[in-house]
Amino acid sequence: MTEQMQVTRSWFDEVIVPTYAPAAFIPVRGLASRLWDQQDREYIDLAGGIAVNALGHCHPALVKTLTEQGQRLWHVSNWMTNEPTLRLARKMVDATFADRAFFCNSGAEANEAAFKLARRYAKEKFGEQKSQIIAFLQGFHGRTFFTVSVGGQSHYSDGFGPRPGAIQHIPYNDIAALKELISDSTCAVVMEPLQGEGGVLPADKEFAKVVRELCDQHNALLIFDEVQTGMGRTGSLFAYMQLGVEPDILTTAKALGGGFPIAAMLTREAVAQVFQPGVHGTTFGGNPLACAVAETAFDLINDPAMLAGVKEREGWFRAELEKINAEYHCFSEVRGQGLLLGAVLTDAYAGKAKAFVDAGIEQGVLVLVAGPNVVRFAPALNLTAEEFAEGMCRFTLAVAQVVNA
Ligand SMILES: *Cc1c(COP(=O)(O)O)cnc(C)c1O
């Protein structure tokens, strides 16, 4: 490599569009659930790149596939198909309710495809008037204009001109509100089986069951956004598998490529048929490099021992967080499922989730927020007992730092 310039965090404020306010350190390498920054300071990673690095950093099997496929074929475009995309689709279809897959590059793109598909399906089958999309307050579906409009946090969609229409929001888990709103004009109900960004809030089983029934009654499609909950995160391949309710369309992304960008939309045969050639598309979607890596990640994650391990690790977190809380009394509850857990702050610490994250960085452990009142954990599914113990030891120090401040 040629001589490199000394990169510093201050460059961010000079050359990057200020969409984010990143941490003061710059990670330069990772291995399993550890990261090291430019000064070689070590961090235990309990954030997992926001539920993306499901197998930790630089998993040897993923590195091997990336290297091998990288020397074979990267991109051919969608006027040709390729072996990795077909293999991955076959595996995902075999493992789920779905008959067909559409690949793209991000969660927002998968949801964009899902919403367009639902609209087109309703129009072709039932007519123009069937266009209403029902979604939930605090829901998050991505940052394209359609997906941010379906998302239930209006401050993300305000200020960009007229929004796409016929989208309505109701409170999550509110059966009465859904009964009131849904009609034969509803084309789709969109929900996360467990709201991630919105505060790590699980759907009630009864609610999910009623959503499915009402969708059937009104010929509306049920779309599950499993961008965050998918790929083993909750202890089953997809969260719907524990809810006892199957969607008509499912989107997934974050962990699908184990850190390599790729997303998928899965659906049933009859729905898929409205996406005939030319109706929708993406240049990079389904490229052989991303699909090859995702296939390896899929094989490792869709494994009974790996999924059982997620439940076991949930137990580790719950026990340890309870212990921390017994001493520091800062959490009102720990909620979520599998390795998507949220420690909800008590009133005394309301709005201070970010302070716990910052203290974590100081102590050498990475955790996330989910809104202002929830500290979120989304670590690698293969987090080791040693990484967990060290991480929680540092997190305890972080909690003490905030509480004693
Ligand atoms: C992260 C997320 C998205 C957006 O995914 P991107 O890859 O950032 O576009 C959509 N839905 C849910 C539930 C998410 O957690």
XYZ file of C-alpha atoms and ligand atoms in Angstrom:
420
model
C 0.000 0.000 0.000
C 1.182 3.551 -0.658
C 1.897 5.795 2.273
C -1.349 6.633 4.044
C -2.456 9.952 5.420
C -3.127 10.029 9.146
C -6.911 9.962 9.272
C -8.584 11.576 12.271
C -12.163 11.818 13.481
C -12.131 15.553 12.739
C -12.187 14.708 9.013
C -15.774 13.575 9.478
C -16.806 17.119 10.280
C -15.056 18.346 7.139
C -15.863 15.856 4.383
C -18.907 13.791 5.361
C -22.487 15.020 5.013
C -23.463 15.586 8.653
C -26.240 12.972 8.715
C -24.644 11.232 11.681
C -22.822 12.208 14.839
C -20.394 9.298 15.166
C -18.415 8.421 18.270
C -15.059 10.044 18.897
C -13.029 6.893 18.188
C -12.486 5.207 14.822
C -12.529 1.397 14.809
C -9.943 -0.060 12.446
C -10.260 -3.811 12.931
C -12.522 -6.412 14.470
C -12.476 -10.055 15.409
C -15.500 -11.975 16.730
C -17.113 -9.640 19.308
C -14.132 -7.347 19.769
C -13.178 -4.137 17.961
C -9.980 -2.117 18.145
C -9.613 1.576 17.399
C -6.775 3.612 15.876
C -4.995 3.709 19.236
C -5.423 -0.082 19.565
C -7.914 0.356 22.392
C -10.215 -2.671 22.693
C -14.016 -2.641 22.822
C -16.370 -5.531 23.503
C -19.078 -5.251 20.860
C -22.573 -5.824 22.251
C -24.083 -3.636 19.515
C -23.196 -5.877 16.569
C -23.173 -3.043 14.036
C -26.856 -2.508 14.958
C -27.949 -6.142 14.658
C -25.887 -6.694 11.506
C -22.739 -8.584 12.530
C -24.666 -11.673 13.605
C -21.568 -13.855 13.442
C -19.197 -11.261 14.883
C -16.449 -9.515 12.962
C -14.433 -11.317 10.278
C -15.918 -14.770 10.865
C -13.468 -17.146 9.140
C -16.177 -18.871 7.062
C -17.490 -15.522 5.798
C -13.968 -14.297 5.043
C -13.312 -17.523 3.129
C -16.466 -17.187 1.012
C -15.869 -13.483 0.413
C -12.307 -14.184 -0.713
C -13.199 -17.153 -2.900
C -16.214 -15.516 -4.535
C -14.197 -12.311 -4.824
C -11.769 -14.148 -7.078
C -14.524 -15.766 -9.112
C -17.397 -13.353 -9.939
C -18.681 -10.144 -8.338
C -21.389 -8.685 -10.498
C -23.156 -9.575 -13.718
C -26.371 -7.449 -13.562
C -29.888 -8.784 -13.676
C -30.111 -9.568 -17.359
C -28.213 -12.700 -16.301
C -28.878 -14.724 -13.203
C -26.140 -16.362 -11.120
C -25.583 -19.443 -8.986
C -25.232 -17.838 -5.524
C -28.498 -15.888 -5.903
C -30.375 -19.035 -6.918
C -28.889 -21.102 -4.103
C -29.667 -18.448 -1.481
C -33.223 -18.013 -2.737
C -33.780 -21.786 -2.707
C -32.575 -22.017 0.890
C -34.648 -19.068 2.110
C -37.785 -20.337 0.391
C -37.271 -23.862 1.751
C -36.876 -22.502 5.292
C -39.920 -20.183 5.316
C -43.583 -19.631 4.368
C -42.443 -18.062 1.107
C -42.291 -19.341 -2.470
C -40.121 -16.647 -4.008
C -37.396 -14.160 -3.102
C -36.400 -10.743 -4.411
C -32.906 -9.552 -3.487
C -31.791 -5.980 -3.007
C -29.237 -4.090 -0.935
C -30.777 -2.585 2.191
C -33.722 -2.859 4.523
C -35.328 0.256 3.097
C -35.085 -1.154 -0.422
C -36.638 -4.454 0.660
C -39.518 -2.562 2.274
C -39.858 -0.240 -0.707
C -40.248 -3.372 -2.849
C -42.739 -4.858 -0.393
C -44.934 -1.743 -0.296
C -44.873 -1.331 -4.075
C -45.705 -5.018 -4.459
C -48.654 -4.782 -2.057
C -50.019 -1.724 -3.835
C -49.648 -3.314 -7.269
C -51.189 -6.599 -6.118
C -54.218 -4.828 -4.625
C -54.688 -2.688 -7.729
C -54.517 -5.622 -10.127
C -56.683 -7.942 -8.072
C -59.199 -5.591 -6.508
C -58.898 -2.189 -8.175
C -57.480 1.288 -7.713
C -59.438 2.119 -4.503
C -57.654 -0.574 -2.476
C -54.532 1.401 -1.593
C -54.572 2.087 2.146
C -51.484 0.998 4.078
C -51.884 0.634 7.830
C -48.707 0.880 9.901
C -47.812 1.471 13.539
C -46.630 4.406 15.586
C -42.937 4.162 16.505
C -42.441 1.637 13.703
C -39.313 1.940 11.579
C -39.008 0.745 7.996
C -36.096 2.668 6.464
C -35.222 6.087 5.071
C -36.450 6.189 1.477
C -39.419 8.542 1.157
C -42.020 5.770 0.909
C -40.545 3.719 3.763
C -40.046 6.692 6.045
C -43.664 7.666 5.395
C -44.870 4.204 6.377
C -42.623 4.412 9.440
C -44.416 5.712 12.513
C -42.137 8.579 13.531
C -43.300 11.639 11.615
C -40.195 13.662 12.486
C -38.286 11.380 10.100
C -40.689 12.048 7.212
C -41.520 15.726 7.850
C -39.855 18.425 5.828
C -39.431 16.729 2.472
C -42.526 18.003 0.708
C -45.762 16.129 0.083
C -45.697 12.582 1.451
C -46.953 9.507 -0.409
C -50.655 9.210 0.496
C -53.049 6.595 1.871
C -50.801 5.650 4.795
C -52.267 5.631 8.300
C -50.734 4.923 11.688
C -52.229 3.466 14.846
C -50.713 2.441 18.194
C -48.823 -0.865 18.222
C -50.594 -3.774 19.913
C -53.904 -1.874 19.807
C -56.521 -4.330 18.551
C -59.424 -1.905 18.881
C -57.701 0.780 16.802
C -56.959 -1.712 14.044
C -60.541 -3.017 13.999
C -61.748 0.543 13.716
C -59.464 1.493 10.829
C -59.114 -1.581 8.633
C -61.551 -1.938 5.717
C -61.817 -3.383 2.236
C -59.792 -0.371 1.078
C -56.801 -1.611 3.075
C -54.153 -3.105 0.826
C -51.609 -3.979 3.510
C -50.847 -3.940 7.221
C -47.138 -3.422 7.883
C -45.516 -4.323 11.178
C -42.318 -5.344 12.855
C -42.950 -8.492 14.923
C -40.862 -6.736 17.550
C -40.302 -3.000 17.154
C -36.553 -2.437 17.188
C -35.735 1.237 16.691
C -39.017 2.180 18.357
C -37.834 0.878 21.744
C -37.471 -2.938 21.599
C -41.195 -3.534 21.977
C -42.550 -7.031 21.214
C -45.913 -7.664 19.565
C -48.485 -9.450 21.732
C -49.281 -12.897 20.363
C -52.982 -12.171 20.545
C -52.492 -8.923 18.649
C -50.547 -10.660 15.878
C -53.271 -13.283 15.590
C -55.987 -10.646 15.249
C -53.932 -8.698 12.686
C -53.720 -11.862 10.566
C -57.459 -12.530 10.903
C -58.422 -8.968 10.014
C -56.096 -8.979 7.002
C -57.711 -12.192 5.756
C -61.170 -10.810 6.338
C -60.426 -7.704 4.263
C -58.137 -9.250 1.614
C -55.234 -7.165 2.876
C -51.664 -8.427 2.754
C -49.732 -8.751 5.993
C -46.166 -7.485 5.690
C -43.673 -8.360 8.414
C -40.617 -6.158 8.497
C -37.982 -8.534 9.865
C -35.058 -6.382 8.811
C -33.890 -6.303 12.431
C -35.568 -9.397 13.915
C -34.633 -11.741 11.076
C -31.792 -14.204 10.693
C -31.867 -15.805 14.119
C -31.901 -12.602 16.142
C -34.878 -13.642 18.297
C -33.917 -17.307 18.592
C -35.784 -18.604 15.539
C -34.752 -17.992 11.932
C -37.485 -15.347 11.746
C -39.518 -13.881 14.583
C -42.836 -14.826 12.941
C -41.987 -18.459 13.632
C -42.502 -17.865 17.349
C -45.544 -15.619 16.925
C -47.655 -18.334 15.351
C -48.643 -16.041 12.482
C -47.362 -16.143 8.900
C -47.093 -12.979 6.817
C -47.732 -12.680 3.073
C -44.577 -10.656 2.540
C -41.472 -10.625 4.722
C -38.475 -8.334 4.437
C -35.087 -8.942 5.964
C -31.701 -7.292 5.675
C -29.373 -6.302 8.502
C -27.878 -9.688 9.483
C -28.596 -11.423 6.184
C -25.079 -10.921 4.860
C -23.379 -11.112 8.262
C -22.084 -7.577 7.630
C -22.087 -7.569 3.831
C -24.888 -5.388 2.401
C -27.788 -7.469 1.123
C -31.534 -7.581 1.723
C -34.399 -9.811 0.685
C -38.124 -9.659 0.244
C -39.892 -13.010 0.487
C -43.449 -13.680 -0.627
C -46.004 -16.207 -1.796
C -46.419 -17.318 -5.406
C -49.663 -15.466 -6.213
C -48.355 -12.162 -4.854
C -44.961 -12.530 -6.539
C -46.638 -12.906 -9.924
C -47.561 -9.211 -10.153
C -43.863 -8.273 -10.290
C -43.470 -9.206 -13.942
C -40.354 -8.102 -15.879
C -40.005 -4.322 -15.879
C -42.295 -3.592 -12.914
C -39.512 -3.286 -10.330
C -35.748 -3.698 -10.207
C -32.333 -2.840 -8.801
C -28.860 -2.863 -10.341
C -26.927 -4.479 -7.509
C -29.680 -6.668 -6.053
C -28.863 -10.365 -6.047
C -25.237 -9.917 -7.076
C -23.129 -13.075 -6.714
C -20.695 -11.632 -4.166
C -23.365 -10.558 -1.675
C -25.431 -13.699 -2.195
C -22.450 -16.007 -1.724
C -21.571 -14.395 1.605
C -25.227 -14.432 2.661
C -25.512 -18.104 1.783
C -22.633 -18.919 4.110
C -24.149 -16.744 6.845
C -27.513 -18.423 6.289
C -26.018 -21.914 6.651
C -24.318 -20.959 9.915
C -27.353 -19.190 11.407
C -30.136 -21.543 10.304
C -28.784 -24.233 12.561
C -30.607 -25.602 15.618
C -27.549 -25.260 17.872
C -26.960 -21.642 16.824
C -30.622 -20.735 17.383
C -30.766 -22.518 20.740
C -27.605 -20.618 21.653
C -29.448 -17.337 21.100
C -32.050 -18.290 23.719
C -29.306 -19.381 26.092
C -27.525 -16.045 25.668
C -30.789 -14.174 26.245
C -30.789 -15.876 29.645
C -27.234 -14.684 30.339
C -28.201 -11.089 29.566
C -31.417 -11.131 31.562
C -29.695 -12.576 34.639
C -26.789 -10.144 34.484
C -28.974 -7.094 33.840
C -31.123 -8.095 36.800
C -28.005 -8.254 38.947
C -26.900 -4.820 37.775
C -30.365 -3.457 38.441
C -30.485 -4.917 41.950
C -27.522 -2.691 42.732
C -28.203 0.426 40.666
C -32.044 0.493 40.229
C -31.923 2.198 36.847
C -34.066 -0.193 34.745
C -37.825 -0.549 35.026
C -37.827 -3.673 32.839
C -35.788 -5.676 30.361
C -37.829 -6.516 27.268
C -37.338 -8.004 23.841
C -36.510 -11.455 22.635
C -33.402 -13.503 21.981
C -30.466 -11.186 21.399
C -32.548 -8.096 20.718
C -32.996 -6.826 24.251
C -33.865 -3.436 25.674
C -33.214 -2.244 29.215
C -35.894 0.376 29.815
C -34.687 3.226 32.009
C -36.609 4.260 35.110
C -38.115 7.756 35.318
C -35.036 8.981 37.163
C -32.978 8.303 34.021
C -35.633 9.182 31.431
C -34.088 10.517 28.226
C -30.592 9.433 29.266
C -30.040 6.281 27.225
C -27.275 8.000 25.279
C -25.378 8.665 28.521
C -25.165 4.895 29.104
C -23.828 4.387 25.576
C -21.208 7.118 26.068
C -20.144 5.707 29.434
C -19.922 2.287 27.766
C -17.474 3.653 25.212
C -15.357 5.073 28.019
C -15.342 1.667 29.705
C -14.647 -0.235 26.488
C -18.036 -1.767 25.685
C -20.406 -0.946 22.826
C -24.169 -0.870 23.400
C -26.986 0.958 21.589
C -29.972 3.134 22.301
C -33.495 2.413 21.031
C -35.010 5.843 21.480
C -34.152 8.101 24.422
C -35.263 5.733 27.207
C -33.994 2.302 26.210
C -30.479 0.837 26.225
C -30.398 -1.812 23.501
C -28.253 -4.904 23.129
C -27.924 -6.589 19.711
C -24.685 -8.581 19.928
C -23.390 -11.360 17.707
C -25.414 -14.570 18.001
C -22.183 -16.472 18.649
C -21.002 -14.175 21.453
C -18.764 -16.278 23.702
C -19.151 -16.594 27.474
C -15.794 -14.867 27.876
C -16.761 -11.924 25.618
C -20.084 -11.648 27.435
C -18.490 -11.677 30.895
C -15.914 -9.053 29.964
C -18.521 -6.932 28.200
C -20.956 -6.970 31.109
C -18.182 -6.267 33.576
C -17.415 -3.111 31.594
C -21.116 -2.297 31.191
C -21.537 -2.507 34.977
C -18.786 0.086 35.348
C -20.583 2.230 32.759
C -23.845 2.010 34.681
C -22.054 2.914 37.905
C -20.491 5.883 36.115
C -23.894 7.192 34.998
C -25.643 6.507 38.289
C -22.890 8.072 40.376
C -22.473 11.091 38.077
C -32.714 -0.947 10.078
C -34.137 -1.181 9.720
C -34.653 -0.822 8.454
C -33.840 -0.061 7.445
O -32.795 -0.825 6.918
P -31.650 -0.072 6.077
O -30.746 -1.195 5.662
O -31.022 0.922 6.982
O -32.305 0.573 4.918
C -35.954 -1.162 8.165
N -36.732 -1.794 9.053
C -36.282 -2.146 10.277
C -37.189 -2.871 11.209
C -34.974 -1.846 10.658
O -34.534 -2.163 11.881
